[in-house]
mmCIF file with all atom_site columns, C-alpha atoms in Angstrom:
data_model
loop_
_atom_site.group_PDB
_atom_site.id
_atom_site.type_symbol
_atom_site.label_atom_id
_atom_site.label_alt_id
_atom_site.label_comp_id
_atom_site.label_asym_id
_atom_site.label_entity_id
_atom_site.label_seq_id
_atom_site.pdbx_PDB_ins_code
_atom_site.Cartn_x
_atom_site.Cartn_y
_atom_site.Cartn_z
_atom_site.occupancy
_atom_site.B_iso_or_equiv
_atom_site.pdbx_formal_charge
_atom_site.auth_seq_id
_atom_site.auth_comp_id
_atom_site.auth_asym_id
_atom_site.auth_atom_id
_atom_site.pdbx_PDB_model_num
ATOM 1   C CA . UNK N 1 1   ? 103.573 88.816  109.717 1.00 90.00 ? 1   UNK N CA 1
ATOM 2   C CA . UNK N 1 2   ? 103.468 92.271  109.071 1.00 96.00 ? 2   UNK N CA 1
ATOM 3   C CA . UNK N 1 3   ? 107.263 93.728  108.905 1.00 97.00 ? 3   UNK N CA 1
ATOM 4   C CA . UNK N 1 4   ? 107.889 97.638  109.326 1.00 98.00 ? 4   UNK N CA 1
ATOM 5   C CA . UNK N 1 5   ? 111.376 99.338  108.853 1.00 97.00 ? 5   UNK N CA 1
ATOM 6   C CA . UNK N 1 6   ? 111.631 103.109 109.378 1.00 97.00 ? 6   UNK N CA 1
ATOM 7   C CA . UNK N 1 7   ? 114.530 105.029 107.820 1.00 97.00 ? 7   UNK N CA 1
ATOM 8   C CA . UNK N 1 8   ? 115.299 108.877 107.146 1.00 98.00 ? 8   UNK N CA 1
ATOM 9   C CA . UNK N 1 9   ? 116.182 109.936 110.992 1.00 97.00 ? 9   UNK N CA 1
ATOM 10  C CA . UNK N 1 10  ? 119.549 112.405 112.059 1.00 97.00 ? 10  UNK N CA 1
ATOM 11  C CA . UNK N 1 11  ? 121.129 115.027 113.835 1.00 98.00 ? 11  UNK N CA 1
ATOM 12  C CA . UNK N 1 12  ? 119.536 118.392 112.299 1.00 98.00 ? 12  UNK N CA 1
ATOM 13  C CA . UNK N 1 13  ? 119.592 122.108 113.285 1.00 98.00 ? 13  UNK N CA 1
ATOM 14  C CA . UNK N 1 14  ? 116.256 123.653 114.021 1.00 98.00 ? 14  UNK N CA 1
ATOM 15  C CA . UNK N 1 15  ? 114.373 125.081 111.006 1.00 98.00 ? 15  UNK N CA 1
ATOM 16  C CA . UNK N 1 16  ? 115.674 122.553 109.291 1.00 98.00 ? 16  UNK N CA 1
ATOM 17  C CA . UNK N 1 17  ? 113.804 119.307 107.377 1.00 98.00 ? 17  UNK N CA 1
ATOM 18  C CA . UNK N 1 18  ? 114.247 115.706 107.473 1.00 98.00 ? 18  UNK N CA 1
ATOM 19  C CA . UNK N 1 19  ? 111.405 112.769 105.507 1.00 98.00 ? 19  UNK N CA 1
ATOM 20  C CA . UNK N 1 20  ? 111.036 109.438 107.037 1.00 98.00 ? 20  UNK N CA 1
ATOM 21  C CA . UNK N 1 21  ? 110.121 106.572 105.511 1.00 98.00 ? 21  UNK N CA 1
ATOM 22  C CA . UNK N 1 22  ? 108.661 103.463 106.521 1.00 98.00 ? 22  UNK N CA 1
ATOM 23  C CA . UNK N 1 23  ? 109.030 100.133 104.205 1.00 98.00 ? 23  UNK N CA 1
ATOM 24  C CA . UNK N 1 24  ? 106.228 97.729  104.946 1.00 98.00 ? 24  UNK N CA 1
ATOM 25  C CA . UNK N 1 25  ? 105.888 94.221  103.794 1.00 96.00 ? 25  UNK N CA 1
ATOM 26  C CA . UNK N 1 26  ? 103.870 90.944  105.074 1.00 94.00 ? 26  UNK N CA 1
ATOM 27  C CA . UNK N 1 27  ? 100.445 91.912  103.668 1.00 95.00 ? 27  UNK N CA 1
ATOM 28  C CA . UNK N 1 28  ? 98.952  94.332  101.177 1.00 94.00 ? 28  UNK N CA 1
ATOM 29  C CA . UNK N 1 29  ? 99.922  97.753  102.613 1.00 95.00 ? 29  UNK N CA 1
ATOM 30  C CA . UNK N 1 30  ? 97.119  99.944  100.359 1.00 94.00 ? 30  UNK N CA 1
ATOM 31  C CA . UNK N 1 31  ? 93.992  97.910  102.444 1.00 94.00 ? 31  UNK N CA 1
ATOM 32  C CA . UNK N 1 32  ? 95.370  99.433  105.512 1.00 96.00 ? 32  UNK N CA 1
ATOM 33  C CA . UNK N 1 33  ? 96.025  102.682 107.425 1.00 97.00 ? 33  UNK N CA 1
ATOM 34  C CA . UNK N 1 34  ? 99.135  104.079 108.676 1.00 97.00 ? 34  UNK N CA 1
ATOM 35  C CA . UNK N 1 35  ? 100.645 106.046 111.157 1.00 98.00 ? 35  UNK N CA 1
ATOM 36  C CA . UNK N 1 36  ? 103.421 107.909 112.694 1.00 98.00 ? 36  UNK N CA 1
ATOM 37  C CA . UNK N 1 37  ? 104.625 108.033 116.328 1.00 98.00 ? 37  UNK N CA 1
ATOM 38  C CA . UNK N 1 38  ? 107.344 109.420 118.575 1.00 98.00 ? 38  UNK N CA 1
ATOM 39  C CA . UNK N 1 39  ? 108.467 108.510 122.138 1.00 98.00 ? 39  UNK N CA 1
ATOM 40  C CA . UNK N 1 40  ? 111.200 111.389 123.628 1.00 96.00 ? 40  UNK N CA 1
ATOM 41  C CA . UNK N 1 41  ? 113.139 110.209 126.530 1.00 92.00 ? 41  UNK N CA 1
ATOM 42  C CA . UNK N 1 42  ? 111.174 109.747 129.861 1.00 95.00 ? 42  UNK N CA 1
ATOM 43  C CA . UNK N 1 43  ? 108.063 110.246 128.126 1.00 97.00 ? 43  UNK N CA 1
ATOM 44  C CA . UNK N 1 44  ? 105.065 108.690 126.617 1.00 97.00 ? 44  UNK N CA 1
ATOM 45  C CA . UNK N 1 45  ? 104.551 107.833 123.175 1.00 97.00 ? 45  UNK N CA 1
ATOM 46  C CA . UNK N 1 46  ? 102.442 109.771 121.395 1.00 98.00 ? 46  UNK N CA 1
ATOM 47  C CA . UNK N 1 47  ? 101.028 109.860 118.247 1.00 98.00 ? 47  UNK N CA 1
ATOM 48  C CA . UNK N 1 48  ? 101.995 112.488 115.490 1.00 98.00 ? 48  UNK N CA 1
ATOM 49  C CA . UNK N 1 49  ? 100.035 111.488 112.283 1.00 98.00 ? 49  UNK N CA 1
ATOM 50  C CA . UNK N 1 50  ? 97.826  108.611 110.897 1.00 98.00 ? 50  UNK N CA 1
ATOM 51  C CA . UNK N 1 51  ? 96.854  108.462 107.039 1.00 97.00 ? 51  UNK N CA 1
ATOM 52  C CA . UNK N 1 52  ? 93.755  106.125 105.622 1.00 96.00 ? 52  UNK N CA 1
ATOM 53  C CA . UNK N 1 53  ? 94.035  103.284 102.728 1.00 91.00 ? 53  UNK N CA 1
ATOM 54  C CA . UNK N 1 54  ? 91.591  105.498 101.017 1.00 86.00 ? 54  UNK N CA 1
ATOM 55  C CA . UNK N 1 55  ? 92.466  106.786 97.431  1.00 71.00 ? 55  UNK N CA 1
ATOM 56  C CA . UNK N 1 56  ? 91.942  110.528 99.165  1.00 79.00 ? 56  UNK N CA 1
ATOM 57  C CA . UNK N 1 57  ? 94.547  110.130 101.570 1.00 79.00 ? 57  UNK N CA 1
ATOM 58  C CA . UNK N 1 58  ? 92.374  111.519 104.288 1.00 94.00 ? 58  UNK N CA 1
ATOM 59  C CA . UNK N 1 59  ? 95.086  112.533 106.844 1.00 97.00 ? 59  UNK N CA 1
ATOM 60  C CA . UNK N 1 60  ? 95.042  113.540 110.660 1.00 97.00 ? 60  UNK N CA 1
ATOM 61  C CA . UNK N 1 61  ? 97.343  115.286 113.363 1.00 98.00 ? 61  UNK N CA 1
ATOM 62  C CA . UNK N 1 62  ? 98.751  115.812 116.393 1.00 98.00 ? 62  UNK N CA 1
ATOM 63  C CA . UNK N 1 63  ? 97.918  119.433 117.219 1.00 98.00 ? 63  UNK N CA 1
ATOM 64  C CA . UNK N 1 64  ? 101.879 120.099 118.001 1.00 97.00 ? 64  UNK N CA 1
ATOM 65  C CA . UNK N 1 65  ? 103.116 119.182 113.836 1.00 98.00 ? 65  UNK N CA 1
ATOM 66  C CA . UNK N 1 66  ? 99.951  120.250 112.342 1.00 98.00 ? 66  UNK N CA 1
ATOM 67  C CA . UNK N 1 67  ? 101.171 122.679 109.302 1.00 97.00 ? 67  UNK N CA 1
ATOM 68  C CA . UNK N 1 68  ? 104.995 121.771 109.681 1.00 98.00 ? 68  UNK N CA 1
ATOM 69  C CA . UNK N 1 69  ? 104.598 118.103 109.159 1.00 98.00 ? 69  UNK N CA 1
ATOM 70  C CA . UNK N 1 70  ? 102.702 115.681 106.203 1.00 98.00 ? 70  UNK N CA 1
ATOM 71  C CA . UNK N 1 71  ? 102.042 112.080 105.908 1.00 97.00 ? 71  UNK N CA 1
ATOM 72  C CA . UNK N 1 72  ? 102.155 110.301 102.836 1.00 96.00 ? 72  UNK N CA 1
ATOM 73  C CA . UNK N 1 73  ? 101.572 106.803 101.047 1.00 96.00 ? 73  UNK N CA 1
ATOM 74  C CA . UNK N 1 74  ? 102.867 105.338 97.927  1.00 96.00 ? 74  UNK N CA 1
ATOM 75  C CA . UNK N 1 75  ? 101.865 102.076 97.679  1.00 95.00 ? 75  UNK N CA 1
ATOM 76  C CA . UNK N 1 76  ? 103.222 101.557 94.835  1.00 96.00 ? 76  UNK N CA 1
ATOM 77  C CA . UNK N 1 77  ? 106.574 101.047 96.918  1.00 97.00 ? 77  UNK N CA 1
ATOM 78  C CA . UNK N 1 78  ? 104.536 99.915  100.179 1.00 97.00 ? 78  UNK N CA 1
ATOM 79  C CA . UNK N 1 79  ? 106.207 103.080 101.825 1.00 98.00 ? 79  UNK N CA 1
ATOM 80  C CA . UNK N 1 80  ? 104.790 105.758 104.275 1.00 98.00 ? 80  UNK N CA 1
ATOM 81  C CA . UNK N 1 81  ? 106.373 108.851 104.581 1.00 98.00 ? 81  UNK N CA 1
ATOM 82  C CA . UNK N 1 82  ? 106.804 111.686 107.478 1.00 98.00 ? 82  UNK N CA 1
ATOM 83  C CA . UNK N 1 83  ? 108.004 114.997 105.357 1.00 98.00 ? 83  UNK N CA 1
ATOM 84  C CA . UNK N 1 84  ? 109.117 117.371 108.909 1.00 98.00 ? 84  UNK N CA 1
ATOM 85  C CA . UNK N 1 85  ? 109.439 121.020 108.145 1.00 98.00 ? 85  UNK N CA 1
ATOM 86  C CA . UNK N 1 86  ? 110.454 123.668 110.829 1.00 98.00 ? 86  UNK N CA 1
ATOM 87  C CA . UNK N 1 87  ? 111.708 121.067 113.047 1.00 98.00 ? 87  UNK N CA 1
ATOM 88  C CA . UNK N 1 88  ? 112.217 122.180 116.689 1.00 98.00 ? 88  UNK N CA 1
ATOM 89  C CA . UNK N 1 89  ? 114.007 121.127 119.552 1.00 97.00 ? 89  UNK N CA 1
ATOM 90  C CA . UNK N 1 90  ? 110.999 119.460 121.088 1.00 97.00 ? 90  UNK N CA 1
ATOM 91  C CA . UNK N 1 91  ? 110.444 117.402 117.770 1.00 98.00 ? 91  UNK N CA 1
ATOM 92  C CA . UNK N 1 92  ? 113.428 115.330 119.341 1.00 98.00 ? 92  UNK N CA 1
ATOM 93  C CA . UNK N 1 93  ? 112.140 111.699 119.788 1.00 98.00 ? 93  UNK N CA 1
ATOM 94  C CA . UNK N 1 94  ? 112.572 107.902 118.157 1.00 98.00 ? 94  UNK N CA 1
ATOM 95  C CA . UNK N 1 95  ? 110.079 108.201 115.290 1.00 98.00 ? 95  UNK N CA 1
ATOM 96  C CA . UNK N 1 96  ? 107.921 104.977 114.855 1.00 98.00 ? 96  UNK N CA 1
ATOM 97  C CA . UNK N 1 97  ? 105.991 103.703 111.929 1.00 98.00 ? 97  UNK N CA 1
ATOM 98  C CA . UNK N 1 98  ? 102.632 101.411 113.007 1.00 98.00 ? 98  UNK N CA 1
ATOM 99  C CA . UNK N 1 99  ? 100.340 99.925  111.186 1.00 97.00 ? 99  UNK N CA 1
ATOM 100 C CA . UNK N 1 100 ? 96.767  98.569  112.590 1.00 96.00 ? 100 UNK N CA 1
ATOM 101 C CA . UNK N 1 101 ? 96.107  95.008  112.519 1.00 95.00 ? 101 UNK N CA 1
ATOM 102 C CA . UNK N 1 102 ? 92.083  95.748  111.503 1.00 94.00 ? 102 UNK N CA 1
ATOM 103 C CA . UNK N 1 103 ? 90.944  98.099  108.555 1.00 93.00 ? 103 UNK N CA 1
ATOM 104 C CA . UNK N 1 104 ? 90.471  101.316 111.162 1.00 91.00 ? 104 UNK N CA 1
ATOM 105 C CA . UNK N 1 105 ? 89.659  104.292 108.448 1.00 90.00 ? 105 UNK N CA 1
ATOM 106 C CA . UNK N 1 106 ? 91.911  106.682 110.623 1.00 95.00 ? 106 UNK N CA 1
ATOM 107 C CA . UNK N 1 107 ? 93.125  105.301 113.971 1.00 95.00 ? 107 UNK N CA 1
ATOM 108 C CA . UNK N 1 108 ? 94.949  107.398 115.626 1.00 96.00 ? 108 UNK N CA 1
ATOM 109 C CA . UNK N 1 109 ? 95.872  105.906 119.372 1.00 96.00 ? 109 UNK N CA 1
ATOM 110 C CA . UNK N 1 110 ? 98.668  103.878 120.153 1.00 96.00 ? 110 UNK N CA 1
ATOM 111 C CA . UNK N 1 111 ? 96.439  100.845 121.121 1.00 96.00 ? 111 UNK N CA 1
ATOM 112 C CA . UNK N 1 112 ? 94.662  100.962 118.124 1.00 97.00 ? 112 UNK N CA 1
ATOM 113 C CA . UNK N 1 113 ? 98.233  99.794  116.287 1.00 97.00 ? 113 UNK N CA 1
ATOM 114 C CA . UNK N 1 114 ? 99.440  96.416  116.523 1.00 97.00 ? 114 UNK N CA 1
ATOM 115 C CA . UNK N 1 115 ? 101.997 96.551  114.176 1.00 97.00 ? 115 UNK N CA 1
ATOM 116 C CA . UNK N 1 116 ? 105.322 98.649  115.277 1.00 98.00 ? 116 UNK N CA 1
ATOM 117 C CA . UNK N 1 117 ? 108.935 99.444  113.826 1.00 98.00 ? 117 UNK N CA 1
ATOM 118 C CA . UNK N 1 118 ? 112.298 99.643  115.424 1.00 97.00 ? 118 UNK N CA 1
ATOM 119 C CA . UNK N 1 119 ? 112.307 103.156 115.256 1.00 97.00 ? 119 UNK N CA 1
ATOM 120 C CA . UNK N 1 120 ? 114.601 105.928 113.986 1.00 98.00 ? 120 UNK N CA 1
ATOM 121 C CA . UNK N 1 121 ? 116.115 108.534 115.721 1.00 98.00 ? 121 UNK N CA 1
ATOM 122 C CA . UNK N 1 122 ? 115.388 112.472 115.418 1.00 98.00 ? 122 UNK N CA 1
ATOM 123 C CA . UNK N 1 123 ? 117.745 114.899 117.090 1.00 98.00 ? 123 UNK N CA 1
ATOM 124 C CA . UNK N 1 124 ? 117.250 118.693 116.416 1.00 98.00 ? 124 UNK N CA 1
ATOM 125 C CA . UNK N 1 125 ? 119.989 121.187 117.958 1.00 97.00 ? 125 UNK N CA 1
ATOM 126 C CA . UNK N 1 126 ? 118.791 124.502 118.499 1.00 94.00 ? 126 UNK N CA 1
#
């Protein structure tokens, strides 16, 4: 069973920077993709950033981080990163790692992920 445990979230001021990390364990973390998502209150989740198993780490995302945020592997440590730069108010959400439960090169839905954290918690003031 695949186990994934997010850390890294807070209470930040906007402009400010925060990296998540996700710890995954239960099978071998480089033959799969990864991603990032984030539910705010009321609202959807939706997805912020997906990263392959390949050795390029071939990356995609969500129009609305695109330049402030980056996704990384190192699977070395079976962790996934989020690295959030320029955080803004609307950036406030419960941050989830997922993982897929097929070898998708770069899924990037929420039903393409079968494999879900607990979530951590993002708060930026403005």
């Amino acid at each position: 069973q695949v186990q994934l445990v997010e850390s890294g979230g807070g209470l930040v001021q906007a402009g400010d920077s925060l990296r998540l990390s996700c710890v995954a364990s239960g099978r071998t973390f480089s033959d799969y993709a990864m991603g990032w998502f984030r539910q705010a209150p009321g609202k959807e989740r939706k997805f912020v950033a997906s990263i392959s198993w390949l050795g390029n780490g071939v990356a995609d995302y969500a129009d609305s981080v695109k330049g402030r945020f980056t996704i990384s592997r190192d699977n070395s440590k079976n962790t996934l990163y989020l690295q959030m730069n320029s955080l803004r108010p609307d950036d406030t959400a419960v941050y989830y790692c997922a993982a897929p439960l097929a070898r998708i090169p770069l899924p990037t839905s929420t039903s393409q992920f079968d494999y879900w954290g607990q979530g951590t918690q993002v708060t930026v003031s403005s």
